[in-house]
């Protein structure tokens, strides 16, 4: 009988109700899960095909092998020769049913993903092209199969166009001070060009990025200790511990007052007395101090694995159920240290904004928001520690709000606690001390000076992120004037301060840190108008303010002298650039965003239609190449994300295109080349990092010595299954994934 070939599209779409193995064996299926035949045979899993074909797609068949046409002659011969049918059936059954099921499930899953992506791309609403002149509106755009909604708000009728106010994606809402709201839409044209390219998994450039992501994921998993990690009595050697404590006291504690240094040093010395019992509360504090100090210990953050372990131990200890015992100054100090350590060391968990908000409420419950003068009489030590801790809590809340784009949720009317007074720590232990004048440098001078700028800074964050904010440009200029007045006063105060005789304060470090922080606020205030300023002159002042503040941020992270410095002398004596390069969170994210803004400014200048275009500023032009080099240095110091390097490479490629006189038709080629460069430059660094990870872990273990007595008996612990969740792996998930949150925003 001659075989007749019927094309797949001509066949009827009869639903398949039997399981896969029953259809292959041509046996009756009772449609249970598992079916009776599979239960009797015990040859593998019972898998049903759940076919929901997309209307425009061709017919799909049960297995990848059966995608071709069906021959009626084969069917007829099978019907007329039962022995042959049985032999074929048993031959099929002899195959590994698990492999068949797995192969089919993979094929079906890939097919379903393509269908959903196609459906989603058709479901994304079209952007509003001509909104009403006095209305707010939302623009929706799709990116890598995801939907994003960017809300624009019109602050006043005289403003020429609405300003991007927030961006929503899934269950997240990013406020205006978050970098993505005002910067991401400036580079969406890059991602739109690359979108179809990165979806092609066979592309060489994307394959390199995927390899980087996989290696980075393995490195981070191996760095993390098992969860839960109960606190132990292990500590580094005395020499290393002394160095790490010194780093913390000279860097973090000099800006954000948390500890009373003489008390801390006494307890620290007692810790090393042979045979003396160790206080677990102080031991947890010390490990957090060591973790923060390890960030600036050396240029490579060589103690990163140990620092992560110390933070894990502290998280377990703090999460214990001893509620009432934790409402005291020591517990508040430990909570503050944990927040700093989590962000700087890069340990995942709740967003810093969420954790800082919880700590704020705990502090209010303890009455720290009320000045001690309104509370029962206390000693001078208790009064000043009360004010110092509350002051640091305020700083943490406003900084996390700025970074995350969330409302600050506190106003100047919500507390009356005065700023700390200008005392050195040892003065708090004597009778009736006299505070130093504002022109004298003490261990609290920088915290006091920064507190004076708190009102205009909190006004900026409220203006950007509060729901009721009108967001007019007139208000922006008013806030700018107040912030600059506070900035100038801060500079006069710090210049007038004289270092106390015998003081070990490193004022150069603190000055750079305070200056970096203030320029971050200037940049956040004006950056919503940076994009519109590229298309007109109305917001020219904001454009200039953003560029100058971004350049200031960049030069703090990468001093001009670094350009000609050797690899062994990457950072200056202040160690602040080392903190930016080795830490996670606020500092490195602000740095890479500043470099990206400078690149976009260069692109804008090159695109201006001038008869005689002005030459590009050399100080701006050099940033793009320096930023790529900085990203590689940061990775050599232990960073595993390649996003910063990719972002700068895309912007630099477009700038070089315009400088070379190429048209827009050259953009895809150059962007694809920039994507490929990421794998070429970053992959070897990550591979080397992974190769030496075992050796580094062994060295870190040798730094610890355990005492005979264990301190982990009879403890209750609270664990979280999602604590080590590393997020999704779909293409371009690095744009808006969990790692990009403010505590960890892009790195």
XYZ file of C-alpha atoms in Angstrom:
747
model
C 0.000 0.000 0.000
C 1.482 3.313 -1.041
C 2.269 5.672 1.743
C 0.448 8.962 1.800
C 2.045 11.916 3.523
C -0.170 14.339 5.367
C 1.347 17.667 6.391
C 1.066 18.505 10.102
C -1.122 21.542 9.559
C -3.761 19.421 7.821
C -4.341 17.130 10.794
C -7.171 17.547 13.237
C -6.228 18.964 16.620
C -7.453 16.052 18.679
C -6.646 16.468 22.368
C -4.242 13.913 23.799
C -5.674 12.522 27.022
C -3.351 9.557 27.566
C 0.021 9.792 29.228
C 3.138 9.849 27.060
C 4.288 6.298 27.804
C 0.840 4.776 27.197
C 0.692 6.475 23.806
C 4.151 5.198 22.904
C 3.246 1.656 24.018
C -0.245 1.944 22.463
C -1.857 0.694 25.628
C -5.058 1.791 27.318
C -4.615 4.620 29.807
C -7.088 5.147 32.648
C -5.943 8.815 32.874
C -5.060 8.705 36.559
C -1.934 10.251 38.015
C -0.058 7.923 37.813
C -2.079 5.741 35.480
C -2.559 2.020 36.085
C -0.178 0.977 33.276
C 2.691 3.066 34.623
C 2.075 1.783 38.139
C 2.274 -1.810 36.941
C 5.313 -1.319 34.710
C 7.317 0.721 37.262
C 9.426 2.008 34.410
C 9.306 5.694 35.120
C 7.237 8.787 35.805
C 3.751 9.146 34.423
C 3.783 12.363 32.389
C 0.837 13.975 30.630
C 1.109 16.488 27.841
C -0.567 19.772 28.679
C -0.865 21.277 25.247
C -2.100 24.848 24.948
C -0.761 25.730 21.513
C -0.565 29.329 20.468
C -3.113 29.908 17.699
C -0.514 30.764 15.073
C 1.893 27.954 15.956
C 2.078 24.653 14.002
C 0.918 21.452 15.560
C 3.240 20.009 18.215
C 3.674 16.330 18.750
C 4.303 14.372 21.935
C 8.072 14.026 21.559
C 10.754 15.976 19.743
C 11.413 12.931 17.570
C 7.852 12.981 16.190
C 7.892 16.480 14.780
C 7.942 15.206 11.152
C 5.002 14.109 8.946
C 3.022 10.918 9.675
C 2.906 8.134 7.078
C -0.398 6.304 6.774
C 1.418 3.317 5.330
C 3.328 2.923 8.555
C 0.094 3.034 10.502
C -1.549 0.446 8.274
C 1.361 -1.949 8.480
C 1.403 -1.594 12.222
C -2.288 -2.480 12.379
C -1.908 -5.515 10.143
C 1.146 -6.905 11.931
C 0.491 -7.044 15.663
C 3.753 -8.829 16.356
C 5.673 -5.999 14.731
C 3.650 -3.494 16.695
C 4.393 -5.340 19.889
C 8.096 -5.521 19.086
C 8.205 -1.843 18.320
C 6.263 -1.104 21.476
C 8.605 -3.090 23.667
C 11.595 -1.546 21.907
C 10.300 1.899 22.790
C 9.528 0.814 26.315
C 13.049 -0.462 26.751
C 14.336 3.094 26.459
C 14.896 5.026 29.622
C 11.488 6.465 30.375
C 13.022 9.062 32.611
C 15.163 10.410 29.766
C 12.131 10.523 27.489
C 10.144 12.407 30.091
C 12.949 14.829 30.841
C 13.661 15.545 27.176
C 10.018 16.109 26.512
C 9.555 18.335 29.526
C 12.513 20.472 28.457
C 11.197 20.836 24.921
C 7.698 21.589 26.172
C 8.995 24.142 28.680
C 11.045 25.993 26.053
C 8.059 26.010 23.712
C 5.792 27.335 26.438
C 8.253 30.081 27.364
C 8.376 31.259 23.751
C 4.588 31.297 23.611
C 4.289 33.316 26.825
C 6.920 35.801 25.690
C 5.102 36.256 22.407
C 1.781 36.726 24.189
C 3.304 39.187 26.653
C 4.922 41.235 23.908
C 1.514 41.594 22.271
C -0.141 42.395 25.596
C 2.088 45.369 26.521
C -0.009 48.533 26.170
C 1.080 51.098 23.678
C 2.633 54.224 25.204
C 0.546 57.324 25.492
C 1.719 59.610 22.705
C -0.165 62.791 23.415
C -1.199 63.151 27.054
C -3.279 66.048 28.249
C -1.093 69.065 29.039
C -2.127 69.187 32.702
C -2.370 65.491 33.516
C -0.174 62.756 34.920
C 0.252 59.690 32.763
C 2.003 56.368 32.586
C 4.207 55.009 29.841
C 4.479 51.238 29.580
C 7.335 49.498 27.866
C 8.426 45.904 27.476
C 11.956 44.695 28.021
C 13.110 41.080 27.740
C 9.548 39.820 28.130
C 8.841 42.051 31.130
C 6.486 44.969 31.538
C 7.502 48.227 33.222
C 5.394 51.279 33.975
C 7.003 54.673 34.265
C 4.795 57.315 35.894
C 5.206 60.916 34.780
C 3.894 63.767 36.914
C 3.426 67.375 35.895
C 4.522 69.628 38.722
C 3.129 72.931 37.420
C 1.529 74.294 34.238
C 4.618 76.368 33.422
C 6.841 73.285 33.217
C 7.325 72.291 29.573
C 6.943 68.548 30.152
C 6.167 66.068 32.948
C 8.995 64.498 34.914
C 9.508 60.796 35.574
C 8.329 60.230 39.139
C 8.425 56.511 39.824
C 8.741 53.168 38.100
C 6.794 50.017 38.926
C 7.665 46.452 38.070
C 5.818 43.438 39.462
C 5.465 44.090 43.212
C 8.075 46.841 43.409
C 7.760 50.596 43.219
C 10.941 52.633 42.806
C 10.719 56.240 43.974
C 12.154 59.266 42.248
C 15.469 59.284 44.093
C 16.205 55.765 42.852
C 18.654 55.935 39.984
C 16.582 53.737 37.676
C 13.700 56.222 37.463
C 15.736 59.051 35.997
C 18.581 57.199 34.283
C 17.214 53.929 32.927
C 14.909 55.580 30.401
C 17.913 57.458 28.998
C 19.526 54.182 27.965
C 16.404 52.231 27.048
C 17.261 52.722 23.387
C 20.351 50.584 23.974
C 18.338 47.817 25.562
C 15.665 47.957 22.873
C 18.371 47.366 20.275
C 19.942 44.567 22.278
C 16.680 42.943 23.335
C 16.307 40.676 20.314
C 20.030 39.982 20.360
C 20.229 38.838 23.971
C 17.183 36.615 23.557
C 19.209 34.556 21.107
C 20.969 32.166 23.483
C 23.401 31.185 20.716
C 24.883 34.685 20.600
C 28.516 34.722 21.624
C 28.278 37.908 23.655
C 25.308 36.808 25.693
C 26.892 33.385 26.211
C 29.879 35.149 27.802
C 27.630 37.114 30.145
C 25.740 33.938 31.046
C 29.033 32.262 31.928
C 29.953 35.238 34.098
C 26.611 35.007 35.898
C 26.970 31.284 36.535
C 30.495 31.639 37.906
C 29.443 34.626 40.030
C 26.583 32.610 41.461
C 28.919 29.757 42.391
C 31.415 32.142 43.989
C 28.758 33.810 46.126
C 27.295 30.490 47.200
C 30.706 29.189 48.251
C 31.486 32.373 50.144
C 28.344 32.050 52.222
C 28.556 29.764 55.255
C 25.822 27.227 55.987
C 22.567 28.657 57.248
C 21.981 28.846 60.133
C 25.498 29.682 61.316
C 25.370 29.838 65.128
C 27.831 32.249 66.759
C 31.080 30.692 67.883
C 33.966 31.906 70.000
C 36.356 31.925 67.032
C 38.272 35.128 66.360
C 41.179 36.103 64.120
C 44.613 36.388 65.638
C 45.254 39.331 67.949
C 47.338 41.114 65.332
C 44.646 40.960 62.685
C 41.884 41.784 65.175
C 43.761 44.898 66.319
C 44.150 46.052 62.721
C 40.468 45.513 61.910
C 39.309 47.309 65.061
C 41.585 50.224 64.164
C 40.088 50.380 60.661
C 36.571 50.523 62.051
C 37.269 53.152 64.709
C 39.145 55.406 62.301
C 36.623 55.120 59.470
C 33.023 54.251 60.358
C 32.919 55.231 64.033
C 34.426 58.651 63.359
C 31.410 59.534 61.194
C 28.552 57.526 62.682
C 28.791 57.392 66.443
C 27.649 54.033 67.772
C 30.116 52.855 70.415
C 31.753 54.461 73.428
C 35.354 53.864 72.451
C 36.967 53.643 75.956
C 34.329 51.161 77.123
C 34.736 49.142 73.957
C 38.518 49.029 74.308
C 38.334 47.852 77.918
C 36.010 45.003 77.024
C 38.179 44.204 74.029
C 41.278 43.891 76.202
C 39.464 41.673 78.691
C 38.473 39.385 75.845
C 42.085 38.322 75.391
C 42.720 37.522 79.053
C 43.376 33.745 79.250
C 40.656 31.813 81.033
C 38.262 34.751 81.296
C 34.672 34.060 80.213
C 33.573 35.791 77.040
C 30.370 37.836 76.965
C 28.372 36.718 73.943
C 26.734 40.153 73.532
C 30.083 41.873 73.263
C 31.513 39.093 71.107
C 28.755 39.658 68.527
C 29.463 43.394 68.544
C 33.161 42.739 68.070
C 32.605 40.429 65.110
C 30.507 43.080 63.398
C 33.237 45.642 64.063
C 35.765 43.231 62.539
C 33.527 42.667 59.496
C 33.204 46.405 58.831
C 36.914 46.957 59.409
C 37.770 44.143 57.000
C 36.300 46.141 54.095
C 39.170 48.665 54.227
C 41.824 46.268 55.575
C 43.484 45.885 52.163
C 42.853 46.600 48.477
C 41.578 43.086 47.733
C 39.150 42.686 50.674
C 41.015 39.455 51.407
C 38.953 38.751 54.538
C 35.628 38.881 52.692
C 34.702 35.252 53.426
C 35.399 35.688 57.124
C 33.473 38.955 57.204
C 30.435 37.274 55.634
C 30.591 34.534 58.255
C 30.727 37.074 61.091
C 27.672 38.861 59.708
C 25.789 35.582 59.415
C 26.526 34.776 63.041
C 25.292 38.184 64.136
C 22.078 37.786 62.135
C 21.352 34.509 63.884
C 22.028 36.013 67.295
C 19.855 39.086 66.741
C 16.985 37.065 65.297
C 16.563 35.186 68.561
C 13.235 35.522 70.424
C 14.594 37.311 73.506
C 12.547 40.434 72.866
C 12.623 42.353 76.155
C 16.301 41.659 76.764
C 17.117 43.295 73.414
C 15.515 46.683 74.183
C 18.621 48.387 75.526
C 21.514 50.506 74.318
C 23.783 47.547 73.689
C 21.170 45.849 71.516
C 20.639 49.078 69.561
C 24.383 49.354 69.010
C 24.491 45.785 67.718
C 21.561 46.434 65.366
C 23.259 49.519 63.964
C 26.527 47.665 63.454
C 24.664 44.873 61.690
C 23.038 47.288 59.235
C 26.395 48.832 58.346
C 28.014 45.404 58.026
C 25.232 43.947 55.872
C 25.437 46.781 53.375
C 29.212 47.208 53.190
C 30.100 43.507 53.225
C 27.294 42.714 50.778
C 25.288 40.167 52.759
C 21.803 39.755 51.360
C 18.671 40.101 53.430
C 16.021 42.779 53.804
C 16.606 46.044 52.005
C 18.538 48.514 54.204
C 15.518 50.827 53.991
C 13.259 48.131 55.461
C 15.695 47.192 58.224
C 16.410 50.839 59.058
C 12.677 51.506 59.327
C 12.238 48.614 61.752
C 15.135 49.907 63.841
C 13.621 53.406 63.846
C 10.394 52.085 65.317
C 12.283 50.103 67.929
C 14.163 53.266 68.893
C 10.928 55.236 69.194
C 9.466 52.469 71.352
C 12.490 52.889 73.643
C 11.956 56.659 73.760
C 15.092 57.619 71.887
C 13.117 60.143 69.845
C 12.541 62.171 73.043
C 15.378 64.279 74.323
C 16.749 63.004 77.653
C 15.835 66.349 79.227
C 12.183 65.229 79.047
C 12.901 61.823 80.568
C 13.876 60.693 84.079
C 17.267 61.939 85.192
C 20.225 60.100 83.715
C 23.984 60.300 83.819
C 25.912 62.359 81.293
C 27.156 59.131 79.712
C 23.607 57.841 79.204
C 22.366 61.193 77.886
C 25.091 61.531 75.268
C 24.922 57.904 74.156
C 21.154 58.359 73.810
C 21.683 61.331 71.494
C 24.488 59.712 69.507
C 22.554 56.526 68.785
C 19.431 58.448 67.753
C 21.543 60.668 65.511
C 23.006 57.625 63.747
C 19.559 56.076 63.325
C 18.396 59.273 61.603
C 21.386 59.147 59.247
C 20.750 55.521 58.358
C 17.086 56.164 57.613
C 17.590 59.146 55.386
C 20.477 57.543 53.495
C 18.567 54.296 52.895
C 15.517 56.286 51.754
C 17.615 58.235 49.284
C 19.157 55.083 47.839
C 16.036 52.920 47.700
C 13.649 55.594 46.467
C 11.370 55.077 49.469
C 9.760 57.759 51.650
C 11.807 58.735 54.675
C 8.752 58.247 56.945
C 9.987 60.709 59.564
C 9.869 64.486 59.809
C 11.453 67.094 62.041
C 8.219 67.210 64.055
C 8.459 63.534 64.975
C 11.330 63.909 67.430
C 12.913 66.470 69.725
C 16.186 64.732 70.620
C 18.999 67.272 70.409
C 22.214 66.603 68.496
C 25.134 65.193 70.476
C 27.343 67.691 72.220
C 30.969 68.198 71.262
C 32.560 65.791 73.746
C 35.441 63.413 73.340
C 34.564 59.955 74.579
C 36.806 60.052 77.654
C 35.062 63.255 78.812
C 31.852 61.278 79.358
C 33.526 59.407 82.226
C 34.500 62.443 84.316
C 32.428 64.713 86.521
C 30.913 67.866 84.995
C 32.933 68.072 81.778
C 32.707 71.158 79.586
C 31.938 70.496 75.912
C 34.444 71.791 73.390
C 33.606 74.704 71.118
C 32.395 74.079 67.586
C 35.823 75.083 66.282
C 37.608 72.343 68.206
C 37.889 68.903 66.692
C 36.617 66.049 68.849
C 35.558 62.484 68.215
C 31.995 63.743 67.639
C 32.700 66.818 65.484
C 31.881 65.270 62.114
C 28.653 63.688 63.358
C 27.552 67.055 64.768
C 28.486 68.934 61.591
C 26.604 66.443 59.439
C 23.549 66.693 61.690
C 23.284 70.421 60.936
C 22.625 69.525 57.301
C 19.876 67.056 58.219
C 16.876 69.436 57.731
C 17.630 70.323 54.078
C 18.615 66.740 53.283
C 15.429 65.252 54.688
C 13.477 67.922 52.784
C 15.146 66.772 49.549
C 14.249 63.114 50.121
C 10.664 64.001 51.044
C 10.380 66.191 47.968
C 11.552 63.347 45.744
C 9.810 60.330 47.267
C 6.737 61.437 49.220
C 3.402 60.621 47.657
C 1.996 64.133 48.203
C 5.013 65.953 46.758
C 4.135 68.306 43.879
C 7.625 68.187 42.429
C 7.743 71.617 40.787
C 10.982 72.985 39.410
C 10.547 76.110 41.514
C 10.628 73.968 44.649
C 13.679 72.159 43.293
C 15.594 75.434 43.008
C 14.493 76.486 46.506
C 15.694 73.212 47.990
C 18.920 73.524 46.048
C 19.555 76.939 47.592
C 18.971 75.632 51.118
C 21.124 72.574 50.545
C 23.981 74.650 49.146
C 23.783 77.023 52.089
C 24.084 74.065 54.452
C 26.938 72.681 52.349
C 28.900 75.940 52.507
C 28.344 76.181 56.256
C 29.525 72.611 56.633
C 32.703 73.439 54.739
C 33.400 76.487 56.909
C 32.860 74.444 60.063
C 35.215 71.676 59.021
C 37.893 74.097 57.855
C 37.675 75.999 61.119
C 38.048 72.886 63.235
C 41.452 72.256 64.714
C 42.575 68.736 65.423
C 42.949 68.134 69.177
C 46.443 67.506 70.462
C 47.200 63.809 70.449
C 44.034 62.933 68.523
C 44.243 59.983 66.167
C 41.380 61.175 63.963
C 41.942 60.971 60.220
C 40.096 64.139 59.200
C 41.078 63.725 55.547
C 38.993 60.552 55.309
C 35.951 62.027 57.036
C 36.070 65.181 54.929
C 35.988 63.153 51.728
C 33.170 60.979 53.041
C 31.025 63.974 54.020
C 31.687 65.698 50.699
C 30.750 62.526 48.795
C 27.510 62.250 50.745
C 26.462 65.843 50.134
C 27.098 65.680 46.394
C 24.982 62.542 46.233
C 22.057 64.676 47.466
C 22.741 67.395 44.895
C 22.790 64.784 42.163
C 19.561 63.139 43.370
C 17.747 66.487 43.580
C 18.523 67.536 40.014
C 18.767 64.254 38.139
C 14.997 64.041 37.388
C 15.529 67.048 35.113
C 18.715 65.769 33.489
C 16.912 63.912 30.709
C 14.573 66.790 29.783
C 17.542 69.180 29.964
C 19.177 67.288 27.106
C 16.273 68.367 24.869
C 16.012 72.033 25.851
C 17.403 74.886 27.918
C 14.746 75.169 30.621
C 16.601 72.883 32.998
C 20.137 73.853 32.016
C 21.034 74.640 35.636
C 20.030 71.140 36.717
C 22.032 69.616 33.894
C 25.133 71.494 35.017
C 24.538 70.628 38.680
C 24.184 66.908 37.906
C 27.317 66.815 35.760
C 29.478 68.702 38.259
C 28.275 66.635 41.227
C 28.755 63.426 39.248
C 32.290 64.452 38.370
C 32.948 65.219 42.032
C 31.669 61.785 43.034
C 33.806 60.130 40.394
C 36.989 61.994 41.296
C 36.500 61.009 44.926
C 36.359 57.355 43.946
C 39.093 57.632 41.323
C 41.449 60.527 42.134
C 43.232 62.135 39.206
C 46.552 60.852 40.541
C 45.266 57.291 40.244
C 45.365 57.500 36.454
C 49.152 57.241 36.500
C 49.433 55.178 39.651
C 50.744 51.654 39.727
C 48.536 48.731 40.621
C 50.126 48.542 44.056
C 49.256 52.152 44.807
C 45.680 52.294 43.588
C 44.214 54.224 46.512
C 45.384 57.332 48.311
C 46.261 57.679 51.979
C 42.714 58.481 53.072
C 41.471 54.950 52.257
C 38.122 56.363 51.171
C 38.524 55.235 47.537
C 39.307 51.787 48.934
C 36.011 51.807 50.837
C 34.154 52.725 47.643
C 35.833 49.975 45.622
C 35.664 47.159 48.175
C 32.283 47.792 49.807
C 28.797 47.124 48.500
C 25.698 49.290 48.403
C 25.632 53.060 48.622
C 29.196 54.027 47.670
C 29.970 51.866 44.598
C 26.478 52.264 43.135
C 26.661 56.071 43.403
C 30.078 55.951 41.746
C 29.128 53.885 38.710
C 25.948 55.890 38.194
C 27.979 59.096 38.269
C 30.259 57.721 35.552
C 27.253 56.720 33.436
C 25.746 60.207 33.763
C 29.004 61.748 32.569
C 28.972 59.433 29.563
C 25.406 60.430 28.705
C 26.391 64.093 29.004
C 29.216 63.530 26.509
C 26.790 61.822 24.152
C 24.443 64.797 24.421
C 27.211 67.293 23.673
C 28.279 65.339 20.605
C 24.711 65.210 19.303
C 24.165 68.966 19.468
C 23.619 70.556 16.076
C 26.157 73.347 16.286
C 28.070 74.809 13.384
C 31.242 74.866 15.428
C 30.803 72.413 18.301
C 32.795 73.168 21.406
C 35.595 70.722 22.209
C 34.759 68.098 24.790
C 36.075 68.648 28.278
C 39.094 66.408 28.841
C 38.115 65.829 32.484
C 34.799 64.392 31.311
C 36.165 62.480 28.348
C 38.683 60.588 30.456
C 35.992 59.244 32.783
C 34.660 56.608 30.374
C 37.948 54.740 30.029
C 38.737 55.222 33.717
C 35.340 53.844 34.682
C 35.912 50.640 32.720
C 39.285 50.221 34.382
C 37.726 50.932 37.790
C 35.083 48.265 37.238
C 37.780 45.694 36.499
C 39.708 46.755 39.617
C 36.561 46.346 41.669
C 36.079 42.843 40.291
C 39.667 41.984 41.128
C 38.834 43.064 44.683
C 36.068 40.441 44.820
C 33.018 41.928 43.087
C 31.169 39.330 41.008
C 28.662 41.427 39.032
C 29.516 42.513 35.473
C 26.648 44.994 35.179
C 28.729 48.072 35.924
C 31.238 47.218 33.228
C 28.455 46.465 30.754
C 26.641 49.736 31.450
C 29.778 51.834 30.959
C 30.774 49.840 27.865
C 27.425 50.519 26.175
C 27.604 54.256 26.836
C 31.268 54.422 25.805
C 30.539 52.550 22.567
C 27.879 55.081 21.562
C 30.127 58.029 22.421
C 32.950 56.554 20.355
C 30.534 55.991 17.466
C 29.580 59.660 17.360
C 33.178 60.792 17.745
C 34.132 58.521 14.848
C 31.487 60.064 12.597
C 29.409 56.875 12.212
C 25.657 56.975 11.715
C 22.944 55.379 13.791
C 22.991 52.290 11.586
C 26.306 51.445 13.250
C 24.803 51.377 16.771
C 23.722 47.706 16.863
C 27.121 46.486 15.733
C 28.980 48.556 18.308
C 26.609 47.652 21.138
C 26.921 43.954 20.327
C 30.687 44.320 20.331
C 30.466 46.006 23.742
C 28.426 43.069 25.051
C 31.025 40.639 23.740
C 33.782 42.651 25.398
C 32.189 42.022 28.793
C 32.863 38.309 28.516
C 36.347 38.859 27.149
C 37.402 41.169 29.986
C 35.373 39.966 32.965
C 35.217 36.218 32.481
C 38.969 35.618 33.055
C 38.805 37.599 36.311
C 35.868 35.563 37.592
C 37.462 32.286 36.515
C 40.642 33.169 38.358
C 38.620 34.210 41.399
C 36.845 30.871 41.409
C 40.099 28.953 40.895
C 41.761 30.450 43.960
C 38.633 30.417 46.125
C 39.508 27.139 47.831
C 42.940 28.430 48.745
C 41.507 31.720 50.001
C 38.972 29.872 52.123
C 41.692 27.749 53.665
C 43.737 30.837 54.510
C 40.699 32.489 56.098
C 40.074 29.392 58.203
C 43.644 29.456 59.444
C 43.082 32.954 60.799
C 40.528 31.628 63.270
C 41.250 29.807 66.452
C 38.515 28.142 68.504
C 38.484 28.124 72.289
C 37.619 24.892 74.100
C 34.288 26.174 75.371
C 31.473 26.543 72.878
C 28.945 29.300 73.442
C 26.128 27.970 71.291
C 24.288 25.817 73.816
C 20.579 26.189 74.446
C 20.028 28.843 71.775
C 16.902 29.255 69.722
C 17.300 30.299 66.118
C 15.004 31.661 63.440
C 15.818 30.648 59.902
C 14.616 31.877 56.548
C 14.381 29.588 53.550
C 14.612 32.557 51.190
C 17.690 34.022 52.817
C 20.068 32.586 50.230
C 17.751 32.992 47.252
C 19.910 34.136 44.365
C 17.114 35.272 42.069
C 16.166 34.306 38.552
C 18.364 33.460 35.602
C 16.317 34.671 32.665
C 17.987 36.937 30.083
C 18.668 40.472 31.239
C 17.416 39.715 34.755
C 20.356 41.742 35.998
C 18.572 44.962 35.015
C 15.875 44.830 37.686
C 16.684 41.856 39.877
C 17.032 41.440 43.622
C 20.767 42.176 43.555
C 20.117 45.614 42.239
C 18.237 46.792 45.398
C 19.739 49.722 47.297
C 21.465 47.963 49.857
C 22.949 46.082 46.738
C 21.399 48.448 43.896
C 23.625 47.356 40.757
C 26.561 45.465 42.222
